[in-house]
mmCIF file with all atom_site columns, N, CA and C in Angstrom:
data_model
loop_
_atom_site.group_PDB
_atom_site.id
_atom_site.type_symbol
_atom_site.label_atom_id
_atom_site.label_alt_id
_atom_site.label_comp_id
_atom_site.label_asym_id
_atom_site.label_entity_id
_atom_site.label_seq_id
_atom_site.pdbx_PDB_ins_code
_atom_site.Cartn_x
_atom_site.Cartn_y
_atom_site.Cartn_z
_atom_site.occupancy
_atom_site.B_iso_or_equiv
_atom_site.pdbx_formal_charge
_atom_site.auth_seq_id
_atom_site.auth_comp_id
_atom_site.auth_asym_id
_atom_site.auth_atom_id
_atom_site.pdbx_PDB_model_num
ATOM 1   N N  . SER N 1 1  ? 5.384   17.056  3.086   1.00 48.00 ? 1  SER N N  1
ATOM 2   C CA . SER N 1 1  ? 4.277   17.911  2.695   1.00 48.00 ? 1  SER N CA 1
ATOM 3   C C  . SER N 1 1  ? 3.609   18.518  3.926   1.00 48.00 ? 1  SER N C  1
ATOM 4   N N  . ALA N 1 2  ? 2.834   19.539  3.709   1.00 56.00 ? 2  ALA N N  1
ATOM 5   C CA . ALA N 1 2  ? 2.147   20.216  4.803   1.00 56.00 ? 2  ALA N CA 1
ATOM 6   C C  . ALA N 1 2  ? 1.086   19.300  5.411   1.00 56.00 ? 2  ALA N C  1
ATOM 7   N N  . GLU N 1 3  ? 0.780   19.511  6.692   1.00 65.00 ? 3  GLU N N  1
ATOM 8   C CA . GLU N 1 3  ? -0.216  18.692  7.373   1.00 65.00 ? 3  GLU N CA 1
ATOM 9   C C  . GLU N 1 3  ? -1.562  18.790  6.671   1.00 65.00 ? 3  GLU N C  1
ATOM 10  N N  . GLY N 1 4  ? -2.160  17.646  6.390   1.00 68.00 ? 4  GLY N N  1
ATOM 11  C CA . GLY N 1 4  ? -3.470  17.603  5.753   1.00 68.00 ? 4  GLY N CA 1
ATOM 12  C C  . GLY N 1 4  ? -3.443  17.799  4.255   1.00 68.00 ? 4  GLY N C  1
ATOM 13  N N  . GLU N 1 5  ? -2.283  17.953  3.668   1.00 76.00 ? 5  GLU N N  1
ATOM 14  C CA . GLU N 1 5  ? -2.171  18.178  2.232   1.00 76.00 ? 5  GLU N CA 1
ATOM 15  C C  . GLU N 1 5  ? -2.299  16.851  1.489   1.00 76.00 ? 5  GLU N C  1
ATOM 16  N N  . LEU N 1 6  ? -3.086  16.860  0.421   1.00 77.00 ? 6  LEU N N  1
ATOM 17  C CA . LEU N 1 6  ? -3.230  15.680  -0.427  1.00 77.00 ? 6  LEU N CA 1
ATOM 18  C C  . LEU N 1 6  ? -2.205  15.764  -1.548  1.00 77.00 ? 6  LEU N C  1
ATOM 19  N N  . ARG N 1 7  ? -1.427  14.697  -1.694  1.00 78.00 ? 7  ARG N N  1
ATOM 20  C CA . ARG N 1 7  ? -0.442  14.624  -2.779  1.00 78.00 ? 7  ARG N CA 1
ATOM 21  C C  . ARG N 1 7  ? -0.780  13.443  -3.663  1.00 78.00 ? 7  ARG N C  1
ATOM 22  N N  . VAL N 1 8  ? -0.656  13.639  -4.967  1.00 82.00 ? 8  VAL N N  1
ATOM 23  C CA . VAL N 1 8  ? -0.840  12.559  -5.926  1.00 82.00 ? 8  VAL N CA 1
ATOM 24  C C  . VAL N 1 8  ? 0.513   12.316  -6.575  1.00 82.00 ? 8  VAL N C  1
ATOM 25  N N  . VAL N 1 9  ? 0.974   11.066  -6.516  1.00 80.00 ? 9  VAL N N  1
ATOM 26  C CA . VAL N 1 9  ? 2.285   10.704  -7.050  1.00 80.00 ? 9  VAL N CA 1
ATOM 27  C C  . VAL N 1 9  ? 2.074   9.667   -8.146  1.00 80.00 ? 9  VAL N C  1
ATOM 28  N N  . PRO N 1 10 ? 2.643   9.885   -9.335  1.00 84.00 ? 10 PRO N N  1
ATOM 29  C CA . PRO N 1 10 ? 2.524   8.861   -10.386 1.00 84.00 ? 10 PRO N CA 1
ATOM 30  C C  . PRO N 1 10 ? 3.105   7.530   -9.897  1.00 84.00 ? 10 PRO N C  1
ATOM 31  N N  . ILE N 1 11 ? 2.440   6.440   -10.232 1.00 79.00 ? 11 ILE N N  1
ATOM 32  C CA . ILE N 1 11 ? 2.844   5.132   -9.727  1.00 79.00 ? 11 ILE N CA 1
ATOM 33  C C  . ILE N 1 11 ? 4.270   4.784   -10.141 1.00 79.00 ? 11 ILE N C  1
ATOM 34  N N  . THR N 1 12 ? 4.705   5.207   -11.316 1.00 85.00 ? 12 THR N N  1
ATOM 35  C CA . THR N 1 12 ? 6.075   4.898   -11.742 1.00 85.00 ? 12 THR N CA 1
ATOM 36  C C  . THR N 1 12 ? 7.093   5.562   -10.820 1.00 85.00 ? 12 THR N C  1
ATOM 37  N N  . ASP N 1 13 ? 6.815   6.776   -10.353 1.00 86.00 ? 13 ASP N N  1
ATOM 38  C CA . ASP N 1 13 ? 7.705   7.450   -9.400  1.00 86.00 ? 13 ASP N CA 1
ATOM 39  C C  . ASP N 1 13 ? 7.734   6.708   -8.064  1.00 86.00 ? 13 ASP N C  1
ATOM 40  N N  . ALA N 1 14 ? 6.573   6.276   -7.609  1.00 79.00 ? 14 ALA N N  1
ATOM 41  C CA . ALA N 1 14 ? 6.492   5.552   -6.339  1.00 79.00 ? 14 ALA N CA 1
ATOM 42  C C  . ALA N 1 14 ? 7.248   4.225   -6.433  1.00 79.00 ? 14 ALA N C  1
ATOM 43  N N  . ILE N 1 15 ? 7.076   3.499   -7.518  1.00 80.00 ? 15 ILE N N  1
ATOM 44  C CA . ILE N 1 15 ? 7.763   2.215   -7.681  1.00 80.00 ? 15 ILE N CA 1
ATOM 45  C C  . ILE N 1 15 ? 9.270   2.419   -7.714  1.00 80.00 ? 15 ILE N C  1
ATOM 46  N N  . ASP N 1 16 ? 9.739   3.443   -8.411  1.00 85.00 ? 16 ASP N N  1
ATOM 47  C CA . ASP N 1 16 ? 11.173  3.747   -8.431  1.00 85.00 ? 16 ASP N CA 1
ATOM 48  C C  . ASP N 1 16 ? 11.698  3.993   -7.018  1.00 85.00 ? 16 ASP N C  1
ATOM 49  N N  . ARG N 1 17 ? 10.938  4.743   -6.215  1.00 80.00 ? 17 ARG N N  1
ATOM 50  C CA . ARG N 1 17 ? 11.348  5.032   -4.837  1.00 80.00 ? 17 ARG N CA 1
ATOM 51  C C  . ARG N 1 17 ? 11.355  3.758   -3.992  1.00 80.00 ? 17 ARG N C  1
ATOM 52  N N  . TRP N 1 18 ? 10.318  2.933   -4.122  1.00 75.00 ? 18 TRP N N  1
ATOM 53  C CA . TRP N 1 18 ? 10.226  1.706   -3.329  1.00 75.00 ? 18 TRP N CA 1
ATOM 54  C C  . TRP N 1 18 ? 11.328  0.726   -3.680  1.00 75.00 ? 18 TRP N C  1
ATOM 55  N N  . THR N 1 19 ? 11.632  0.582   -4.966  1.00 82.00 ? 19 THR N N  1
ATOM 56  C CA . THR N 1 19 ? 12.623  -0.416  -5.383  1.00 82.00 ? 19 THR N CA 1
ATOM 57  C C  . THR N 1 19 ? 14.051  0.051   -5.154  1.00 82.00 ? 19 THR N C  1
ATOM 58  N N  . SER N 1 20 ? 14.258  1.314   -4.832  1.00 85.00 ? 20 SER N N  1
ATOM 59  C CA . SER N 1 20 ? 15.610  1.808   -4.569  1.00 85.00 ? 20 SER N CA 1
ATOM 60  C C  . SER N 1 20 ? 16.054  1.513   -3.130  1.00 85.00 ? 20 SER N C  1
ATOM 61  N N  . ARG N 1 21 ? 15.128  1.093   -2.284  1.00 77.00 ? 21 ARG N N  1
ATOM 62  C CA . ARG N 1 21 ? 15.455  0.785   -0.889  1.00 77.00 ? 21 ARG N CA 1
ATOM 63  C C  . ARG N 1 21 ? 16.139  -0.565  -0.769  1.00 77.00 ? 21 ARG N C  1
ATOM 64  N N  . GLU N 1 22 ? 16.915  -0.703  0.282   1.00 78.00 ? 22 GLU N N  1
ATOM 65  C CA . GLU N 1 22 ? 17.583  -1.966  0.589   1.00 78.00 ? 22 GLU N CA 1
ATOM 66  C C  . GLU N 1 22 ? 16.520  -3.022  0.933   1.00 78.00 ? 22 GLU N C  1
ATOM 67  N N  . PRO N 1 23 ? 16.567  -4.219  0.331   1.00 73.00 ? 23 PRO N N  1
ATOM 68  C CA . PRO N 1 23 ? 15.590  -5.268  0.666   1.00 73.00 ? 23 PRO N CA 1
ATOM 69  C C  . PRO N 1 23 ? 15.603  -5.568  2.164   1.00 73.00 ? 23 PRO N C  1
ATOM 70  N N  . GLY N 1 24 ? 14.424  -5.717  2.735   1.00 69.00 ? 24 GLY N N  1
ATOM 71  C CA . GLY N 1 24 ? 14.304  -6.052  4.147   1.00 69.00 ? 24 GLY N CA 1
ATOM 72  C C  . GLY N 1 24 ? 14.540  -4.891  5.094   1.00 69.00 ? 24 GLY N C  1
ATOM 73  N N  . SER N 1 25 ? 14.643  -3.663  4.548   1.00 67.00 ? 25 SER N N  1
ATOM 74  C CA . SER N 1 25 ? 14.927  -2.515  5.404   1.00 67.00 ? 25 SER N CA 1
ATOM 75  C C  . SER N 1 25 ? 13.681  -1.998  6.117   1.00 67.00 ? 25 SER N C  1
ATOM 76  N N  . ARG N 1 26 ? 12.528  -2.515  5.781   1.00 71.00 ? 26 ARG N N  1
ATOM 77  C CA . ARG N 1 26 ? 11.277  -2.087  6.395   1.00 71.00 ? 26 ARG N CA 1
ATOM 78  C C  . ARG N 1 26 ? 10.503  -3.302  6.879   1.00 71.00 ? 26 ARG N C  1
ATOM 79  N N  . SER N 1 27 ? 9.617   -3.060  7.837   1.00 81.00 ? 27 SER N N  1
ATOM 80  C CA . SER N 1 27 ? 8.732   -4.123  8.307   1.00 81.00 ? 27 SER N CA 1
ATOM 81  C C  . SER N 1 27 ? 7.385   -3.514  8.624   1.00 81.00 ? 27 SER N C  1
ATOM 82  N N  . GLY N 1 28 ? 6.430   -4.353  8.886   1.00 88.00 ? 28 GLY N N  1
ATOM 83  C CA . GLY N 1 28 ? 5.106   -3.858  9.210   1.00 88.00 ? 28 GLY N CA 1
ATOM 84  C C  . GLY N 1 28 ? 4.197   -5.005  9.599   1.00 88.00 ? 28 GLY N C  1
ATOM 85  N N  . ARG N 1 29 ? 2.905   -4.656  9.719   1.00 93.00 ? 29 ARG N N  1
ATOM 86  C CA . ARG N 1 29 ? 1.940   -5.692  10.086  1.00 93.00 ? 29 ARG N CA 1
ATOM 87  C C  . ARG N 1 29 ? 0.590   -5.363  9.482   1.00 93.00 ? 29 ARG N C  1
ATOM 88  N N  . ILE N 1 30 ? -0.142  -6.393  9.166   1.00 94.00 ? 30 ILE N N  1
ATOM 89  C CA . ILE N 1 30 ? -1.486  -6.241  8.624   1.00 94.00 ? 30 ILE N CA 1
ATOM 90  C C  . ILE N 1 30 ? -2.431  -5.933  9.775   1.00 94.00 ? 30 ILE N C  1
ATOM 91  N N  . LEU N 1 31 ? -3.180  -4.848  9.654   1.00 96.00 ? 31 LEU N N  1
ATOM 92  C CA . LEU N 1 31 ? -4.151  -4.471  10.680  1.00 96.00 ? 31 LEU N CA 1
ATOM 93  C C  . LEU N 1 31 ? -5.521  -5.072  10.409  1.00 96.00 ? 31 LEU N C  1
ATOM 94  N N  . SER N 1 32 ? -5.902  -5.145  9.127   1.00 97.00 ? 32 SER N N  1
ATOM 95  C CA . SER N 1 32 ? -7.184  -5.755  8.794   1.00 97.00 ? 32 SER N CA 1
ATOM 96  C C  . SER N 1 32 ? -7.223  -6.156  7.325   1.00 97.00 ? 32 SER N C  1
ATOM 97  N N  . VAL N 1 33 ? -8.085  -7.140  7.048   1.00 97.00 ? 33 VAL N N  1
ATOM 98  C CA . VAL N 1 33 ? -8.339  -7.594  5.678   1.00 97.00 ? 33 VAL N CA 1
ATOM 99  C C  . VAL N 1 33 ? -9.846  -7.783  5.541   1.00 97.00 ? 33 VAL N C  1
ATOM 100 N N  . ASP N 1 34 ? -10.428 -7.165  4.530   1.00 97.00 ? 34 ASP N N  1
ATOM 101 C CA . ASP N 1 34 ? -11.830 -7.396  4.174   1.00 97.00 ? 34 ASP N CA 1
ATOM 102 C C  . ASP N 1 34 ? -11.818 -8.100  2.832   1.00 97.00 ? 34 ASP N C  1
ATOM 103 N N  . LEU N 1 35 ? -12.348 -9.319  2.783   1.00 97.00 ? 35 LEU N N  1
ATOM 104 C CA . LEU N 1 35 ? -12.324 -10.133 1.573   1.00 97.00 ? 35 LEU N CA 1
ATOM 105 C C  . LEU N 1 35 ? -13.742 -10.357 1.087   1.00 97.00 ? 35 LEU N C  1
ATOM 106 N N  . HIS N 1 36 ? -13.967 -10.063 -0.170  1.00 95.00 ? 36 HIS N N  1
ATOM 107 C CA . HIS N 1 36 ? -15.269 -10.248 -0.807  1.00 95.00 ? 36 HIS N CA 1
ATOM 108 C C  . HIS N 1 36 ? -15.027 -10.925 -2.150  1.00 95.00 ? 36 HIS N C  1
ATOM 109 N N  . ASP N 1 37 ? -15.170 -12.249 -2.175  1.00 95.00 ? 37 ASP N N  1
ATOM 110 C CA . ASP N 1 37 ? -14.904 -13.052 -3.368  1.00 95.00 ? 37 ASP N CA 1
ATOM 111 C C  . ASP N 1 37 ? -13.491 -12.783 -3.878  1.00 95.00 ? 37 ASP N C  1
ATOM 112 N N  . GLU N 1 38 ? -13.367 -12.111 -5.002  1.00 96.00 ? 38 GLU N N  1
ATOM 113 C CA . GLU N 1 38 ? -12.053 -11.882 -5.604  1.00 96.00 ? 38 GLU N CA 1
ATOM 114 C C  . GLU N 1 38 ? -11.622 -10.416 -5.495  1.00 96.00 ? 38 GLU N C  1
ATOM 115 N N  . LEU N 1 39 ? -12.128 -9.736  -4.477  1.00 97.00 ? 39 LEU N N  1
ATOM 116 C CA . LEU N 1 39 ? -11.772 -8.348  -4.206  1.00 97.00 ? 39 LEU N CA 1
ATOM 117 C C  . LEU N 1 39 ? -11.440 -8.231  -2.721  1.00 97.00 ? 39 LEU N C  1
ATOM 118 N N  . ALA N 1 40 ? -10.396 -7.485  -2.388  1.00 97.00 ? 40 ALA N N  1
ATOM 119 C CA . ALA N 1 40 ? -9.982  -7.361  -0.992  1.00 97.00 ? 40 ALA N CA 1
ATOM 120 C C  . ALA N 1 40 ? -9.523  -5.936  -0.693  1.00 97.00 ? 40 ALA N C  1
ATOM 121 N N  . ARG N 1 41 ? -9.679  -5.548  0.570   1.00 97.00 ? 41 ARG N N  1
ATOM 122 C CA . ARG N 1 41 ? -9.134  -4.287  1.075   1.00 97.00 ? 41 ARG N CA 1
ATOM 123 C C  . ARG N 1 41 ? -8.241  -4.646  2.262   1.00 97.00 ? 41 ARG N C  1
ATOM 124 N N  . VAL N 1 42 ? -7.017  -4.124  2.241   1.00 95.00 ? 42 VAL N N  1
ATOM 125 C CA . VAL N 1 42 ? -6.036  -4.421  3.283   1.00 95.00 ? 42 VAL N CA 1
ATOM 126 C C  . VAL N 1 42 ? -5.567  -3.117  3.912   1.00 95.00 ? 42 VAL N C  1
ATOM 127 N N  . VAL N 1 43 ? -5.512  -3.092  5.242   1.00 96.00 ? 43 VAL N N  1
ATOM 128 C CA . VAL N 1 43 ? -4.952  -1.961  5.979   1.00 96.00 ? 43 VAL N CA 1
ATOM 129 C C  . VAL N 1 43 ? -3.650  -2.459  6.594   1.00 96.00 ? 43 VAL N C  1
ATOM 130 N N  . PHE N 1 44 ? -2.561  -1.753  6.327   1.00 93.00 ? 44 PHE N N  1
ATOM 131 C CA . PHE N 1 44 ? -1.225  -2.209  6.690   1.00 93.00 ? 44 PHE N CA 1
ATOM 132 C C  . PHE N 1 44 ? -0.475  -1.108  7.420   1.00 93.00 ? 44 PHE N C  1
ATOM 133 N N  . ASP N 1 45 ? 0.048   -1.414  8.601   1.00 93.00 ? 45 ASP N N  1
ATOM 134 C CA . ASP N 1 45 ? 0.874   -0.483  9.379   1.00 93.00 ? 45 ASP N CA 1
ATOM 135 C C  . ASP N 1 45 ? 2.317   -0.718  8.958   1.00 93.00 ? 45 ASP N C  1
ATOM 136 N N  . TYR N 1 46 ? 2.917   0.280   8.349   1.00 85.00 ? 46 TYR N N  1
ATOM 137 C CA . TYR N 1 46 ? 4.266   0.147   7.807   1.00 85.00 ? 46 TYR N CA 1
ATOM 138 C C  . TYR N 1 46 ? 5.254   0.852   8.719   1.00 85.00 ? 46 TYR N C  1
ATOM 139 N N  . ASP N 1 47 ? 5.934   0.082   9.565   1.00 84.00 ? 47 ASP N N  1
ATOM 140 C CA . ASP N 1 47 ? 6.955   0.595   10.491  1.00 84.00 ? 47 ASP N CA 1
ATOM 141 C C  . ASP N 1 47 ? 6.433   1.624   11.487  1.00 84.00 ? 47 ASP N C  1
ATOM 142 N N  . GLY N 1 48 ? 5.128   1.723   11.676  1.00 84.00 ? 48 GLY N N  1
ATOM 143 C CA . GLY N 1 48 ? 4.584   2.737   12.572  1.00 84.00 ? 48 GLY N CA 1
ATOM 144 C C  . GLY N 1 48 ? 4.715   4.139   12.020  1.00 84.00 ? 48 GLY N C  1
ATOM 145 N N  . GLY N 1 49 ? 5.221   4.262   10.797  1.00 84.00 ? 49 GLY N N  1
ATOM 146 C CA . GLY N 1 49 ? 5.414   5.570   10.175  1.00 84.00 ? 49 GLY N CA 1
ATOM 147 C C  . GLY N 1 49 ? 4.246   6.011   9.329   1.00 84.00 ? 49 GLY N C  1
ATOM 148 N N  . TYR N 1 50 ? 3.559   5.031   8.761   1.00 85.00 ? 50 TYR N N  1
ATOM 149 C CA . TYR N 1 50 ? 2.359   5.365   7.996   1.00 85.00 ? 50 TYR N CA 1
ATOM 150 C C  . TYR N 1 50 ? 1.473   4.139   7.856   1.00 85.00 ? 50 TYR N C  1
ATOM 151 N N  . ILE N 1 51 ? 0.237   4.393   7.470   1.00 92.00 ? 51 ILE N N  1
ATOM 152 C CA . ILE N 1 51 ? -0.759  3.347   7.262   1.00 92.00 ? 51 ILE N CA 1
ATOM 153 C C  . ILE N 1 51 ? -1.088  3.297   5.778   1.00 92.00 ? 51 ILE N C  1
ATOM 154 N N  . ASP N 1 52 ? -0.960  2.113   5.183   1.00 91.00 ? 52 ASP N N  1
ATOM 155 C CA . ASP N 1 52 ? -1.347  1.880   3.788   1.00 91.00 ? 52 ASP N CA 1
ATOM 156 C C  . ASP N 1 52 ? -2.774  1.368   3.740   1.00 91.00 ? 52 ASP N C  1
ATOM 157 N N  . LEU N 1 53 ? -3.524  1.826   2.763   1.00 94.00 ? 53 LEU N N  1
ATOM 158 C CA . LEU N 1 53 ? -4.839  1.285   2.440   1.00 94.00 ? 53 LEU N CA 1
ATOM 159 C C  . LEU N 1 53 ? -4.737  0.751   1.019   1.00 94.00 ? 53 LEU N C  1
ATOM 160 N N  . LEU N 1 54 ? -4.883  -0.548  0.859   1.00 93.00 ? 54 LEU N N  1
ATOM 161 C CA . LEU N 1 54 ? -4.696  -1.191  -0.436  1.00 93.00 ? 54 LEU N CA 1
ATOM 162 C C  . LEU N 1 54 ? -5.992  -1.851  -0.887  1.00 93.00 ? 54 LEU N C  1
ATOM 163 N N  . THR N 1 55 ? -6.306  -1.732  -2.169  1.00 96.00 ? 55 THR N N  1
ATOM 164 C CA . THR N 1 55 ? -7.400  -2.475  -2.772  1.00 96.00 ? 55 THR N CA 1
ATOM 165 C C  . THR N 1 55 ? -6.770  -3.470  -3.738  1.00 96.00 ? 55 THR N C  1
ATOM 166 N N  . LEU N 1 56 ? -7.148  -4.740  -3.604  1.00 95.00 ? 56 LEU N N  1
ATOM 167 C CA . LEU N 1 56 ? -6.587  -5.798  -4.437  1.00 95.00 ? 56 LEU N CA 1
ATOM 168 C C  . LEU N 1 56 ? -7.700  -6.547  -5.156  1.00 95.00 ? 56 LEU N C  1
ATOM 169 N N  . ALA N 1 57 ? -7.356  -7.116  -6.308  1.00 96.00 ? 57 ALA N N  1
ATOM 170 C CA . ALA N 1 57 ? -8.281  -7.971  -7.048  1.00 96.00 ? 57 ALA N CA 1
ATOM 171 C C  . ALA N 1 57 ? -7.542  -9.227  -7.465  1.00 96.00 ? 57 ALA N C  1
ATOM 172 N N  . LYS N 1 58 ? -8.247  -10.351 -7.453  1.00 97.00 ? 58 LYS N N  1
ATOM 173 C CA . LYS N 1 58 ? -7.664  -11.606 -7.909  1.00 97.00 ? 58 LYS N CA 1
ATOM 174 C C  . LYS N 1 58 ? -7.908  -11.704 -9.409  1.00 97.00 ? 58 LYS N C  1
ATOM 175 N N  . ILE N 1 59 ? -6.807  -11.635 -10.167 1.00 96.00 ? 59 ILE N N  1
ATOM 176 C CA . ILE N 1 59 ? -6.864  -11.639 -11.629 1.00 96.00 ? 59 ILE N CA 1
ATOM 177 C C  . ILE N 1 59 ? -6.029  -12.816 -12.113 1.00 96.00 ? 59 ILE N C  1
ATOM 178 N N  . GLN N 1 60 ? -6.649  -13.726 -12.845 1.00 95.00 ? 60 GLN N N  1
ATOM 179 C CA . GLN N 1 60 ? -5.977  -14.922 -13.352 1.00 95.00 ? 60 GLN N CA 1
ATOM 180 C C  . GLN N 1 60 ? -5.229  -15.648 -12.220 1.00 95.00 ? 60 GLN N C  1
ATOM 181 N N  . ASP N 1 61 ? -5.925  -15.849 -11.100 1.00 95.00 ? 61 ASP N N  1
ATOM 182 C CA . ASP N 1 61 ? -5.413  -16.589 -9.937  1.00 95.00 ? 61 ASP N CA 1
ATOM 183 C C  . ASP N 1 61 ? -4.254  -15.926 -9.211  1.00 95.00 ? 61 ASP N C  1
ATOM 184 N N  . GLN N 1 62 ? -4.019  -14.624 -9.429  1.00 95.00 ? 62 GLN N N  1
ATOM 185 C CA . GLN N 1 62 ? -2.985  -13.897 -8.699  1.00 95.00 ? 62 GLN N CA 1
ATOM 186 C C  . GLN N 1 62 ? -3.577  -12.600 -8.162  1.00 95.00 ? 62 GLN N C  1
ATOM 187 N N  . TRP N 1 63 ? -3.219  -12.269 -6.909  1.00 94.00 ? 63 TRP N N  1
ATOM 188 C CA . TRP N 1 63 ? -3.685  -11.026 -6.314  1.00 94.00 ? 63 TRP N CA 1
ATOM 189 C C  . TRP N 1 63 ? -2.867  -9.866  -6.843  1.00 94.00 ? 63 TRP N C  1
ATOM 190 N N  . ARG N 1 64 ? -3.547  -8.820  -7.297  1.00 93.00 ? 64 ARG N N  1
ATOM 191 C CA . ARG N 1 64 ? -2.904  -7.619  -7.854  1.00 93.00 ? 64 ARG N CA 1
ATOM 192 C C  . ARG N 1 64 ? -3.419  -6.396  -7.120  1.00 93.00 ? 64 ARG N C  1
ATOM 193 N N  . ILE N 1 65 ? -2.515  -5.454  -6.834  1.00 91.00 ? 65 ILE N N  1
ATOM 194 C CA . ILE N 1 65 ? -2.902  -4.197  -6.193  1.00 91.00 ? 65 ILE N CA 1
ATOM 195 C C  . ILE N 1 65 ? -3.523  -3.288  -7.243  1.00 91.00 ? 65 ILE N C  1
ATOM 196 N N  . LEU N 1 66 ? -4.762  -2.849  -6.983  1.00 92.00 ? 66 LEU N N  1
ATOM 197 C CA . LEU N 1 66 ? -5.446  -1.926  -7.884  1.00 92.00 ? 66 LEU N CA 1
ATOM 198 C C  . LEU N 1 66 ? -5.157  -0.475  -7.532  1.00 92.00 ? 66 LEU N C  1
ATOM 199 N N  . ASP N 1 67 ? -5.136  -0.191  -6.222  1.00 90.00 ? 67 ASP N N  1
ATOM 200 C CA . ASP N 1 67 ? -4.804  1.167   -5.804  1.00 90.00 ? 67 ASP N CA 1
ATOM 201 C C  . ASP N 1 67 ? -4.219  1.161   -4.405  1.00 90.00 ? 67 ASP N C  1
ATOM 202 N N  . LYS N 1 68 ? -3.566  2.264   -4.087  1.00 87.00 ? 68 LYS N N  1
ATOM 203 C CA . LYS N 1 68 ? -2.895  2.402   -2.796  1.00 87.00 ? 68 LYS N CA 1
ATOM 204 C C  . LYS N 1 68 ? -3.040  3.838   -2.353  1.00 87.00 ? 68 LYS N C  1
ATOM 205 N N  . ALA N 1 69 ? -3.399  4.014   -1.110  1.00 88.00 ? 69 ALA N N  1
ATOM 206 C CA . ALA N 1 69 ? -3.416  5.327   -0.478  1.00 88.00 ? 69 ALA N CA 1
ATOM 207 C C  . ALA N 1 69 ? -2.752  5.165   0.885   1.00 88.00 ? 69 ALA N C  1
ATOM 208 N N  . PHE N 1 70 ? -2.183  6.222   1.411   1.00 86.00 ? 70 PHE N N  1
ATOM 209 C CA . PHE N 1 70 ? -1.564  6.104   2.729   1.00 86.00 ? 70 PHE N CA 1
ATOM 210 C C  . PHE N 1 70 ? -1.676  7.419   3.471   1.00 86.00 ? 70 PHE N C  1
ATOM 211 N N  . ILE N 1 71 ? -1.513  7.301   4.781   1.00 87.00 ? 71 ILE N N  1
ATOM 212 C CA . ILE N 1 71 ? -1.481  8.460   5.643   1.00 87.00 ? 71 ILE N CA 1
ATOM 213 C C  . ILE N 1 71 ? -0.220  8.355   6.509   1.00 87.00 ? 71 ILE N C  1
ATOM 214 N N  . THR N 1 72 ? 0.480   9.454   6.631   1.00 83.00 ? 72 THR N N  1
ATOM 215 C CA . THR N 1 72 ? 1.682   9.507   7.453   1.00 83.00 ? 72 THR N CA 1
ATOM 216 C C  . THR N 1 72 ? 1.298   9.720   8.901   1.00 83.00 ? 72 THR N C  1
ATOM 217 N N  . LEU N 1 73 ? 1.922   8.966   9.802   1.00 83.00 ? 73 LEU N N  1
ATOM 218 C CA . LEU N 1 73 ? 1.658   9.095   11.238  1.00 83.00 ? 73 LEU N CA 1
ATOM 219 C C  . LEU N 1 73 ? 2.691   10.014  11.860  1.00 83.00 ? 73 LEU N C  1
ATOM 220 N N  . ASP N 1 74 ? 2.304   10.715  12.900  1.00 68.00 ? 74 ASP N N  1
ATOM 221 C CA . ASP N 1 74 ? 3.245   11.617  13.601  1.00 68.00 ? 74 ASP N CA 1
ATOM 222 C C  . ASP N 1 74 ? 4.119   10.865  14.546  1.00 68.00 ? 74 ASP N C  1
#
């Protein structure tokens, strides 16, 4: 996409793309975690190619991703 362009992708399309990759073909590292009771925000550097911003909630004793946004790095 063009620089600075906002794209919205349906989650089902994103999941299809993610699950089509070879397992273990990517790596990354957690840059930060903000935890507030049963709500968390995680910033994740994915292969130096982009940064994920994830919001998670603890639902029935399991952490679930509520939303995901990312920015592509040059």
